[in-house]
Coordinates of C-alpha atoms in Angstrom, one line a residue:
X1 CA 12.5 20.1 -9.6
X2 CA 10.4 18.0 -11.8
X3 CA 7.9 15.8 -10.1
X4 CA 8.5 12.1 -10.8
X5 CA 5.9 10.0 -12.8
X6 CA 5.2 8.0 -9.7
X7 CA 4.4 10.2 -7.7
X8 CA 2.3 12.7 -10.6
X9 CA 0.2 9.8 -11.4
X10 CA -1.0 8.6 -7.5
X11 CA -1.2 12.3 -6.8
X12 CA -4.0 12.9 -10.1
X13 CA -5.4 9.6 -9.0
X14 CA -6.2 10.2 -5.1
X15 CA -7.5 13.7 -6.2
X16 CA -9.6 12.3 -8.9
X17 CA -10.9 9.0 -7.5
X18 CA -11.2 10.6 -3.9
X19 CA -13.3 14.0 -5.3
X20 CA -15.4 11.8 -7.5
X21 CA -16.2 9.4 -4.2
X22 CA -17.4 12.3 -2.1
X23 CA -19.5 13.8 -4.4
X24 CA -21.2 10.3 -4.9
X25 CA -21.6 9.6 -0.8
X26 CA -23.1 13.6 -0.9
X27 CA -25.6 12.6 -4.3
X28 CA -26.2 9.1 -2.5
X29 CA -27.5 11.4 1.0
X30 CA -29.3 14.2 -1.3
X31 CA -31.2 11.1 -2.8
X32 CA -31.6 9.1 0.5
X33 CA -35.6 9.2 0.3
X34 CA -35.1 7.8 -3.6
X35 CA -31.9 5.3 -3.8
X36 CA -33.0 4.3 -7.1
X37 CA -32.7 7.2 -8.5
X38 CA -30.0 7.6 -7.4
X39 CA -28.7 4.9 -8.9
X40 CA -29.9 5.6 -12.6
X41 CA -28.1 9.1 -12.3
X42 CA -25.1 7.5 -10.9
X43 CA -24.9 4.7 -13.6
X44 CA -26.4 5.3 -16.6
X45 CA -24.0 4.9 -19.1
X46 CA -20.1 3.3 -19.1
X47 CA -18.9 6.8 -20.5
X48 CA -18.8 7.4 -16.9
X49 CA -15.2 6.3 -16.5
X50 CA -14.3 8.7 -19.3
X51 CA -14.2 11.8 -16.8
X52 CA -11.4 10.0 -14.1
X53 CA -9.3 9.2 -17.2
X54 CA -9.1 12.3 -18.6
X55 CA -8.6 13.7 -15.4
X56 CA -6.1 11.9 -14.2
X57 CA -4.1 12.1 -17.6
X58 CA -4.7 15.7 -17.4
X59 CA -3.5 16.4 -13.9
X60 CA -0.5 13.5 -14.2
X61 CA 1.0 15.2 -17.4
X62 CA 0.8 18.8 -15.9
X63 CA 2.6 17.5 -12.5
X64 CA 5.4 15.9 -14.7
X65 CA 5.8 19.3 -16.5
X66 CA 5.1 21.8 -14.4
X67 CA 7.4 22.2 -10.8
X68 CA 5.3 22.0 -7.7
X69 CA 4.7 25.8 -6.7
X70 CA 3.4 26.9 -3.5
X71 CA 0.8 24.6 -1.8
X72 CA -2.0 26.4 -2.9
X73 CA -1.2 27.9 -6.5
X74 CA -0.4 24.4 -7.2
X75 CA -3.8 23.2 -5.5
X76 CA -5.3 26.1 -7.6
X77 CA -4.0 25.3 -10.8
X78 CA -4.7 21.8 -10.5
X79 CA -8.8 22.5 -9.4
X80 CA -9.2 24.5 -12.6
X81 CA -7.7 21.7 -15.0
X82 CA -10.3 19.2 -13.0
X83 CA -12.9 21.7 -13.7
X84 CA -11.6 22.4 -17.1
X85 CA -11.7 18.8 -18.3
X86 CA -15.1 17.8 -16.6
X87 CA -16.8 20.9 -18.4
X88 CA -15.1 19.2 -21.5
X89 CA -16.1 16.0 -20.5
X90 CA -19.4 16.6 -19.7
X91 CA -20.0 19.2 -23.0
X92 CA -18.7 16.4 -24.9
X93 CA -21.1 13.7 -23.6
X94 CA -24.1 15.8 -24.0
X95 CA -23.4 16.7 -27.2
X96 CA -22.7 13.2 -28.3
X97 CA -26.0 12.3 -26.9
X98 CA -28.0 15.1 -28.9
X99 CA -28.7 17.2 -26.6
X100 CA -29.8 20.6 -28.3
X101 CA -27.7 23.0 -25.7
X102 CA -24.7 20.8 -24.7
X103 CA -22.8 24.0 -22.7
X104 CA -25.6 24.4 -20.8
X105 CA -25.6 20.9 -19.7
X106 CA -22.0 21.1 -19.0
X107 CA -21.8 24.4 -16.7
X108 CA -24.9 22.7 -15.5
X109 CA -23.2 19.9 -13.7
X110 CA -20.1 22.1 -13.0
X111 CA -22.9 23.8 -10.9
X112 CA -24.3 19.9 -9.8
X113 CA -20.3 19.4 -8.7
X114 CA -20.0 22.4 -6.5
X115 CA -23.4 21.6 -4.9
X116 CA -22.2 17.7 -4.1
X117 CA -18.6 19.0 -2.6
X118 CA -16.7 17.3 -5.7
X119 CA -14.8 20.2 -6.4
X120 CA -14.2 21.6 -2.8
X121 CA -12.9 18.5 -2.4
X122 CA -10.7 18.3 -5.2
X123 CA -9.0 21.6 -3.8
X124 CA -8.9 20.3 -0.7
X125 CA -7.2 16.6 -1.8
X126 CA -5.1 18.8 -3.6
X127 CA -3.6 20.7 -1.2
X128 CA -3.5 17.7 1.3
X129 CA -1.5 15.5 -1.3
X130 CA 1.0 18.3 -2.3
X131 CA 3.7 16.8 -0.2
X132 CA 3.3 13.8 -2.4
X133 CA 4.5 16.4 -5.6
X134 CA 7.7 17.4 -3.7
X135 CA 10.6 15.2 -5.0
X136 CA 13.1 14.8 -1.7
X137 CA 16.3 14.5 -2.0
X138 CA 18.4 12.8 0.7
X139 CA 21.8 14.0 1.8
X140 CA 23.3 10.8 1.3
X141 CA 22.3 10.8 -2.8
X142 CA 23.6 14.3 -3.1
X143 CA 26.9 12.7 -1.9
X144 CA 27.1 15.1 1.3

């Protein structure tokens, strides 16, 4: 069964939103000594909001596609198109910017992202939201 659109879309938002909010509470402890820094790494451009929008575009359109597997192929799956698009994402964005080795920068904060939990937590919101993904059908609207 095919996931509905409802369901798709607050599934690739709670594992987007959710993943990007623990790796910023782990960056804000890493930089508890220097706040401020913090802050000019955590804000410094509005392209920021480009990365939870592709990802959640990304991850609603493959759960509207694709049936929910198994808990964890589907968590699976779902963690490499997050890691896919924010190695796009974040390619993209340094290249944009000028920056003379843009892949580098972008398996560099792949690296950053494992090191601040974002994507262990994506997995993990994955897997935890997969009963969100499985359409249920009642006995009553199968007419039994």
């Amino acid at each position: 069964m095919i996931t509905p659109w409802r369901s798709a879309l607050s599934y690739a938002a709670i594992v987007t939103l959710a993943s990007l909010a623990v790796g910023q509470v782990v960056s804000i402890l890493y930089f508890a000594l220097d706040f401020d820094a913090w802050a000019k790494e955590a804000f410094r451009s509005p392209d920021q909001l480009v990365f939870p929008a592709a990802a959640i575009a990304v991850l609603t359109g493959v759960r509207m596609r694709l049936p929910a597997l198994s808990r964890w192929r589907t968590a699976v799956i779902d963690t490499s198109l997050y890691t896919f698009v924010l190695l796009v994402v974040e390619i993209t964005r340094a290249a944009v910017a000028g920056d003379e080795q843009p892949v580098d920068w972008g398996f560099l904060m792949l690296i950053v992202a494992m090191y601040n939990l974002q994507l262990p937590a994506a997995l993990g919101l994955s897997a935890w939201r997969y009963e969100r993904l499985v359409p249920v059908v009642s006995v009553r609207a199968r007419g039994w």
